[in-house]
Short mmCIF file of C-alpha atoms and ligand atoms in Angstrom, two decimals:
data_model
loop_
_atom_site.label_atom_id
_atom_site.label_comp_id
_atom_site.label_asym_id
_atom_site.label_seq_id
_atom_site.Cartn_x
_atom_site.Cartn_y
_atom_site.Cartn_z
CA MET T 32 -0.61 0.03 -0.10
CA ILE T 33 0.38 3.39 -0.84
CA ILE T 34 -0.36 6.09 1.98
CA SER T 35 -0.16 9.70 0.69
CA MET T 36 0.14 12.71 3.27
CA ARG T 37 -2.19 15.85 3.05
CA LYS T 38 0.35 18.47 1.67
CA ASN T 39 1.92 20.52 4.68
CA ALA T 40 0.60 17.18 7.15
CA ALA T 41 2.20 18.04 10.93
CA ARG T 42 4.65 14.96 12.25
CA ALA T 43 2.31 14.26 14.94
CA GLU T 44 -0.36 13.77 11.85
CA ILE T 45 2.17 11.49 9.94
CA ASP T 46 3.27 9.71 13.11
CA SER T 47 -0.80 8.36 14.10
CA VAL T 48 -0.78 6.88 10.80
CA ILE T 49 3.02 5.40 11.00
CA GLN T 50 1.66 4.23 14.63
CA ARG T 51 -2.18 3.39 12.69
CA ILE T 52 -0.19 1.48 9.45
CA GLU T 53 1.72 -0.30 12.03
CA ASP T 54 -1.27 -2.05 14.25
CA PHE T 55 -1.71 -3.97 11.66
CA GLY T 56 1.89 -5.09 11.38
CA TYR T 57 2.57 -3.58 8.12
CA LYS T 58 6.35 -2.87 7.80
CA ILE T 59 6.32 1.21 6.69
CA HIS T 60 9.18 3.14 4.50
CA THR T 61 8.52 6.79 3.88
CA ILE T 62 9.85 8.92 1.28
CA GLU T 63 9.01 13.05 2.55
CA GLY T 64 9.16 15.56 -0.04
CA GLU T 65 9.39 19.09 -0.08
CA GLU T 66 5.16 19.82 0.72
CA ARG T 67 4.25 15.87 0.94
CA VAL T 68 5.45 12.69 3.02
CA VAL T 69 4.76 8.90 1.28
CA ILE T 70 4.32 6.09 3.22
CA GLY T 71 4.95 2.64 2.46
CA ALA T 72 3.00 0.07 3.96
CA ILE T 73 4.44 -3.32 3.61
CA GLY T 74 3.44 -7.15 4.88
CA VAL T 75 1.02 -8.74 5.05
CA GLY T 76 -2.38 -8.13 6.86
CA ASP T 77 -5.68 -7.79 5.97
CA THR T 78 -5.26 -4.84 3.53
CA SER T 79 -9.38 -4.02 2.82
CA ALA T 80 -8.85 -3.19 5.95
CA CYS T 81 -6.39 -0.93 6.85
CA LEU T 82 -7.17 0.94 3.48
CA GLU T 83 -9.73 1.66 4.89
CA ALA T 84 -8.67 3.10 8.44
CA LEU T 85 -6.13 4.54 6.45
CA GLU T 86 -9.10 6.74 4.54
CA ALA T 87 -10.74 8.08 7.67
CA MET T 88 -7.86 9.74 9.01
CA ASN T 89 -8.61 13.82 7.35
CA CYS T 90 -4.38 13.87 7.56
CA VAL T 91 -4.93 11.10 4.94
CA GLU T 92 -5.65 12.51 1.55
CA LYS T 93 -4.84 8.62 -0.44
CA ALA T 94 -4.25 5.53 0.12
CA VAL T 95 -3.90 2.54 -2.55
CA ARG T 96 -2.86 -0.48 -3.39
CA ILE T 97 0.14 -1.12 -5.42
CA SER T 98 0.14 -3.54 -7.39
CA ALA T 99 3.32 -4.08 -9.04
CA PRO T 100 5.65 -6.79 -7.49
CA TYR T 101 8.20 -4.13 -6.57
CA LYS T 102 6.75 -1.36 -4.42
CA PHE T 103 9.01 1.44 -4.09
CA VAL T 104 10.23 1.94 -7.36
CA SER T 105 7.63 1.98 -9.09
CA ARG T 106 5.87 5.12 -10.27
CA GLU T 107 2.37 4.19 -8.85
CA PHE T 108 4.39 4.56 -5.25
CA LYS T 109 5.79 8.30 -6.78
CA PRO T 110 4.17 10.12 -9.74
CA GLY T 111 6.77 12.51 -9.77
CA ARG T 112 10.65 11.74 -10.68
CA THR T 113 14.23 11.11 -8.42
CA THR T 114 16.96 13.49 -8.61
CA ILE T 115 19.50 11.96 -6.81
CA THR T 116 21.77 14.52 -6.40
CA VAL T 117 26.53 13.31 -6.64
CA GLY T 118 29.36 14.56 -5.19
CA GLY T 119 27.41 17.43 -4.40
CA ASN T 120 26.43 19.64 -7.28
CA VAL T 121 25.57 17.01 -10.96
CA HIS T 122 22.20 16.15 -10.01
CA VAL T 123 21.11 12.83 -11.85
CA GLY T 124 16.96 12.74 -13.39
CA ASN T 125 16.89 16.50 -13.92
CA SER T 126 17.08 18.60 -16.42
CA GLU T 127 20.45 17.80 -16.19
CA PHE T 128 21.22 15.06 -19.12
CA VAL T 129 24.17 13.60 -18.14
CA VAL T 130 27.27 11.96 -19.39
CA MET T 131 29.93 9.82 -16.58
CA ALA T 132 32.74 8.69 -18.76
CA GLY T 133 36.64 7.06 -18.07
CA PRO T 134 38.59 4.11 -18.68
CA CYS T 135 36.98 0.33 -17.72
CA SER T 136 39.13 0.34 -15.23
CA VAL T 137 41.64 2.59 -14.04
CA GLU T 138 46.03 1.07 -14.73
CA SER T 139 47.17 3.67 -14.13
CA GLU T 140 48.14 7.31 -12.70
CA LYS T 141 49.27 9.85 -15.68
CA GLN T 142 46.14 7.05 -17.57
CA ILE T 143 43.23 7.82 -15.14
CA LEU T 144 44.22 11.62 -14.67
CA GLU T 145 44.39 12.07 -18.26
CA SER T 146 41.77 9.89 -18.93
CA ALA T 147 39.83 12.38 -16.08
CA GLU T 148 40.89 15.44 -17.40
CA LEU T 149 39.52 14.17 -21.35
CA ALA T 150 36.51 12.68 -19.98
CA ALA T 151 35.85 16.72 -18.27
CA LYS T 152 37.10 17.96 -21.43
CA GLY T 153 33.96 16.24 -23.41
CA GLY T 154 31.86 17.78 -20.71
CA ALA T 155 30.73 15.01 -18.09
CA LYS T 156 30.57 15.66 -15.13
CA ILE T 157 31.71 12.17 -13.33
CA LEU T 158 34.55 10.56 -13.77
CA ARG T 159 34.31 6.35 -13.87
CA GLY T 160 36.28 3.58 -14.09
CA GLY T 161 36.88 0.79 -12.62
CA ALA T 162 38.95 -0.19 -9.60
CA PHE T 163 38.43 -4.19 -8.93
CA LYS T 164 36.97 -5.35 -12.57
CA PRO T 165 34.61 -8.36 -12.14
CA ARG T 166 36.36 -10.52 -15.41
CA THR T 167 35.27 -13.78 -17.45
CA SER T 168 38.28 -15.17 -16.97
CA PRO T 169 39.65 -16.10 -13.61
CA TYR T 170 43.68 -15.13 -15.27
CA ASP T 171 42.46 -11.01 -16.31
CA PHE T 172 43.24 -8.14 -14.38
CA GLN T 173 41.67 -7.83 -12.09
CA GLY T 174 41.83 -4.39 -11.31
CA MET T 175 43.85 -2.59 -8.97
CA GLU T 176 41.67 -2.70 -5.71
CA GLU T 177 42.20 -0.27 -3.30
CA GLU T 178 45.23 1.18 -5.41
CA GLY T 179 43.26 2.83 -7.49
CA LEU T 180 40.50 4.08 -5.52
CA LYS T 181 42.59 6.23 -4.38
CA LEU T 182 43.87 7.09 -7.73
CA LEU T 183 39.94 7.17 -8.65
CA ALA T 184 40.26 10.45 -5.41
CA LYS T 185 43.40 11.96 -7.09
CA ALA T 186 41.68 12.72 -10.19
CA ARG T 187 38.42 13.66 -8.77
CA GLU T 188 40.04 16.48 -6.57
CA HIS T 189 42.27 17.55 -10.10
CA THR T 190 39.31 17.78 -12.09
CA GLY T 191 36.49 18.06 -9.72
CA LEU T 192 34.62 15.09 -11.51
CA ALA T 193 32.45 12.67 -9.12
CA ILE T 194 33.33 9.29 -9.42
CA VAL T 195 31.19 5.69 -10.29
CA THR T 196 33.50 2.87 -10.36
CA GLU T 197 32.10 -1.38 -8.98
CA VAL T 198 31.41 -3.24 -6.03
CA MET T 199 32.18 -6.19 -6.69
CA SER T 200 31.10 -7.10 -2.59
CA ASP T 201 29.19 -6.98 0.19
CA ASN T 202 32.79 -7.34 2.10
CA ASP T 203 33.80 -4.16 -0.35
CA VAL T 204 31.58 -1.82 -0.22
CA SER T 205 32.67 0.06 3.63
CA LEU T 206 36.27 0.48 1.30
CA VAL T 207 34.69 1.56 -2.12
CA ALA T 208 31.92 3.64 0.06
CA SER T 209 34.56 5.67 1.42
CA TYR T 210 35.94 6.20 -1.80
CA ALA T 211 33.12 6.81 -3.90
CA ASP T 212 30.62 9.27 -4.92
CA VAL T 213 28.78 6.34 -7.23
CA MET T 214 28.00 2.16 -6.37
CA GLN T 215 28.28 0.66 -9.08
CA VAL T 216 27.62 -3.00 -9.13
CA GLY T 217 27.82 -4.69 -12.50
CA ALA T 218 26.20 -6.83 -15.20
CA ARG T 219 27.13 -10.28 -13.01
CA ASN T 220 26.24 -8.68 -10.25
CA MET T 221 22.46 -7.67 -10.65
CA GLN T 222 21.14 -10.30 -8.25
CA ASN T 223 23.57 -10.58 -6.14
CA PHE T 224 21.90 -9.68 -3.16
CA ALA T 225 23.95 -9.57 -0.01
CA LEU T 226 25.70 -6.93 -2.09
CA LEU T 227 22.71 -5.24 -2.68
CA LYS T 228 21.24 -5.36 1.58
CA ALA T 229 24.67 -3.64 2.20
CA LEU T 230 24.50 -1.11 -0.42
CA GLY T 231 21.40 -0.38 1.08
CA LYS T 232 23.24 0.77 4.36
CA CYS T 233 26.09 2.55 1.68
CA GLY T 234 24.98 5.96 2.16
CA LYS T 235 25.53 7.10 -1.19
CA PRO T 236 24.13 7.10 -4.51
CA VAL T 237 24.71 3.51 -6.23
CA LEU T 238 24.08 2.66 -10.30
CA LEU T 239 22.91 -0.62 -10.78
CA LYS T 240 23.65 -2.64 -14.27
CA ARG T 241 20.91 -4.23 -15.23
CA GLY T 242 21.86 -8.20 -14.98
CA LEU T 243 23.59 -10.16 -19.15
CA SER T 244 20.43 -11.94 -19.08
CA SER T 245 17.64 -10.42 -16.44
CA THR T 246 14.31 -9.48 -17.38
CA ILE T 247 13.50 -5.62 -16.24
CA LYS T 248 11.06 -6.41 -14.63
CA GLU T 249 13.68 -8.40 -12.29
CA LEU T 250 16.27 -4.83 -13.08
CA LEU T 251 13.34 -3.79 -10.51
CA MET T 252 13.46 -6.52 -8.22
CA SER T 253 17.00 -5.59 -7.15
CA ALA T 254 16.35 -1.98 -6.82
CA GLU T 255 13.63 -2.20 -4.47
CA TYR T 256 16.71 -4.63 -2.80
CA ILE T 257 18.57 -1.08 -1.89
CA VAL T 258 15.88 1.62 -1.94
CA ALA T 259 14.10 -1.13 1.56
CA HIS T 260 16.82 -1.75 2.99
CA GLY T 261 17.36 1.88 3.54
CA ASN T 262 18.89 3.94 -0.62
CA ASN T 263 16.15 6.22 -1.68
CA ASP T 264 18.97 7.20 -4.66
CA VAL T 265 18.84 4.19 -6.99
CA MET T 266 19.80 5.32 -10.90
CA LEU T 267 19.56 2.09 -13.56
CA CYS T 268 21.64 1.45 -16.12
CA GLU T 269 20.52 -0.29 -19.57
CA ARG T 270 23.92 -2.51 -20.60
CA GLY T 271 22.67 -4.41 -23.12
CA ILE T 272 21.31 -8.18 -22.32
CA ARG T 273 22.14 -11.88 -24.21
CA THR T 274 20.20 -12.74 -27.60
CA PHE T 275 21.26 -14.78 -30.61
CA GLU T 276 22.86 -11.79 -32.40
CA THR T 277 26.16 -11.78 -32.77
CA ALA T 278 27.29 -8.48 -35.00
CA THR T 279 27.68 -6.63 -31.36
CA ARG T 280 29.48 -7.87 -27.34
CA ASN T 281 25.48 -7.76 -26.69
CA THR T 282 21.74 -6.61 -27.97
CA CYS T 283 21.26 -3.59 -26.97
CA ASP T 284 17.48 -3.64 -25.40
CA ILE T 285 17.64 0.91 -26.14
CA VAL T 286 13.75 1.15 -25.58
CA ALA T 287 14.24 -0.61 -21.96
CA CYS T 288 14.84 3.85 -21.26
CA ALA T 289 11.52 4.32 -22.27
CA VAL T 290 9.93 1.32 -19.79
CA LEU T 291 11.60 2.14 -17.15
CA ARG T 292 10.14 5.60 -17.39
CA GLU T 293 6.77 4.60 -17.63
CA LEU T 294 7.49 1.56 -14.67
CA THR T 295 9.96 4.19 -12.59
CA HIS T 296 10.83 7.26 -11.23
CA LEU T 297 13.77 6.21 -10.85
CA PRO T 298 17.42 7.82 -13.48
CA VAL T 299 18.19 5.37 -16.28
CA ILE T 300 21.83 5.37 -17.73
CA LEU T 301 22.37 3.66 -21.38
CA ASP T 302 26.24 2.29 -21.58
CA PRO T 303 26.17 2.58 -25.55
CA SER T 304 29.93 1.07 -24.65
CA HIS T 305 28.93 -2.33 -23.18
CA ALA T 306 25.89 -2.35 -25.00
CA THR T 307 27.95 -2.27 -28.61
CA GLY T 308 31.15 -3.23 -27.61
CA LYS T 309 32.56 -1.26 -30.28
CA ARG T 310 33.38 2.18 -30.35
CA SER T 311 31.84 3.36 -34.37
CA LEU T 312 29.43 2.06 -32.65
CA VAL T 313 29.08 3.98 -29.61
CA PRO T 314 27.95 8.52 -31.34
CA ALA T 315 25.06 6.79 -32.92
CA LEU T 316 23.67 4.42 -29.54
CA SER T 317 24.31 7.91 -27.83
CA ARG T 318 22.68 9.84 -29.65
CA ALA T 319 19.41 7.42 -29.63
CA GLY T 320 19.99 7.89 -25.81
CA VAL T 321 18.82 10.86 -26.03
CA ALA T 322 16.49 10.57 -28.65
CA ILE T 323 14.51 7.95 -25.94
CA GLY T 324 14.82 9.66 -23.37
CA ALA T 325 17.66 8.14 -20.71
CA ASP T 326 19.06 10.82 -17.83
CA GLY T 327 22.26 10.15 -18.98
CA LEU T 328 25.19 7.99 -20.30
CA ILE T 329 28.32 6.29 -19.20
CA VAL T 330 30.60 5.80 -22.02
CA GLU T 331 33.72 4.06 -22.19
CA ILE T 332 36.71 6.46 -22.81
CA HIS T 333 40.60 6.02 -22.84
CA PRO T 334 43.71 8.18 -23.67
CA ASN T 335 44.82 5.28 -26.04
CA PRO T 336 42.21 2.47 -26.53
CA GLN T 337 45.76 0.22 -27.98
CA LYS T 338 47.11 0.29 -24.82
CA ALA T 339 44.00 -0.22 -23.16
CA ILE T 340 43.92 -3.51 -20.22
CA SER T 341 39.59 -4.37 -20.36
CA ASP T 342 37.62 -2.84 -23.32
CA GLY T 343 40.04 -0.93 -25.69
CA ALA T 344 37.77 -2.36 -28.11
CA GLN T 345 35.34 -0.38 -26.61
CA SER T 346 37.17 2.84 -25.99
CA LEU T 347 36.29 6.27 -27.81
CA GLU T 348 39.27 7.54 -29.09
CA PRO T 349 40.20 11.38 -27.49
CA ALA T 350 39.32 12.85 -30.88
CA GLN T 351 36.55 10.41 -31.40
CA TRP T 352 34.68 11.39 -27.99
CA LEU T 353 35.41 15.08 -28.22
CA ASP T 354 33.96 14.81 -31.99
CA MET T 355 31.17 13.14 -30.32
CA MET T 356 30.06 15.45 -27.38
CA LYS T 357 30.01 17.65 -29.74
CA SER T 358 27.74 16.65 -31.96
CA LEU T 359 24.96 15.53 -29.06
CA GLN T 360 24.99 19.01 -28.47
CA PRO T 361 22.27 19.69 -30.21
CA TYR T 362 20.57 16.16 -29.33
CA ILE T 363 20.88 17.77 -25.77
CA GLU T 364 19.18 21.14 -26.05
CA LEU T 365 15.91 19.16 -27.26
CA TRP T 366 16.42 17.05 -24.11
CA LYS T 367 16.55 19.87 -22.21
CA ALA T 368 13.86 21.39 -23.95
CA GLU T 369 10.90 18.71 -23.52
CA ARG T 370 12.46 18.47 -20.09
CA MET T 371 11.09 21.26 -18.96
CA SER T 372 7.79 21.28 -20.54
CA THR T 373 7.57 17.86 -19.18
CA VAL T 374 8.61 18.70 -15.48
CA ALA T 375 7.34 16.10 -12.96
CA VAL T 376 5.82 14.32 -15.74
C1 PEP K 1300 32.10 -2.50 -16.81
O1 PEP K 1300 31.43 -1.04 -16.47
O2 PEP K 1300 32.72 -2.56 -17.00
C2 PEP K 1300 31.79 -3.55 -16.66
C3 PEP K 1300 31.91 -5.08 -16.35
O3 PEP K 1300 30.47 -3.74 -17.04
P1 PEP K 1300 29.83 -4.31 -16.89
O4 PEP K 1300 29.25 -4.37 -15.06
O5 PEP K 1300 27.70 -3.37 -17.56
O6 PEP K 1300 30.46 -5.54 -18.07
MN1 MN K 1301 33.70 -2.22 -19.71
#
């Protein structure tokens, strides 16, 4: 159930509603908006009786049953959009189209500092770079781990860019959270429930990537884990899924961006790099991401992709990255105009 309080309801009224819901045996989760508090009630109980009791309370505007299996992340729960503040001054899911860019892996100080400068020069607001790498082969480079996190922090100091980096295990959540501005959950970990639960308490926004063979519903259920465990700041990422097609590394389910915007209030980010595996395809897919109304992109770039330790083939060359960002501008302007005309839709 979702219970919307009347505008500017008093604290005591909110507490009395929470008490009433708990008396019916439900657990609650609140979202405090500027004008209104919305309460989610989860659990097993007599929903009809509870809804009736709540609707009889003057301070309750609306109490409804939510049919989706994912509750807190559904649009039924929150008809508006979630805006996530990253590193203090970047707002994802707002009237800003946010681009995250950087190498697949942090490889050295020189490489990450050059990448960060390049990312900033192109207009990215967030630097990506993996310090913990989920590799298909155990013999491949596994990442620089804490040393890599330190280099990312150095790159942030140099450029002012926020940092998004992957966390692979619940054991590493507090370590990664002490450096990162956004915690990335890789496709291979989308259903690592221990990790998702730990991220509920990490205090940092999360970028949750869609699993290689996961449905949109499963992606939303994984986001629900993080929110239900206390963290409302989740961005979803379409990064391509596995199909019978072999021309691209993955098959980009581009319409998933639009589907997600219908089903959830959480921001949606497109990863055109892992979706294609091929740098020549990244600019076209990025344009598609802007056009379909994604909230941002996460793009792999490298100062010298030929020398990249991982994902060189899909990493943009410096000039190609700068060109792409320039050529995306007119599309981003249209995107912004549309956002301004559909505020809170
Ligand atoms: C990555 O971002 O480098 C990565 C490993 O992505 P994914 O989890 O989507 O494969
Ligand atoms: Mn990669």
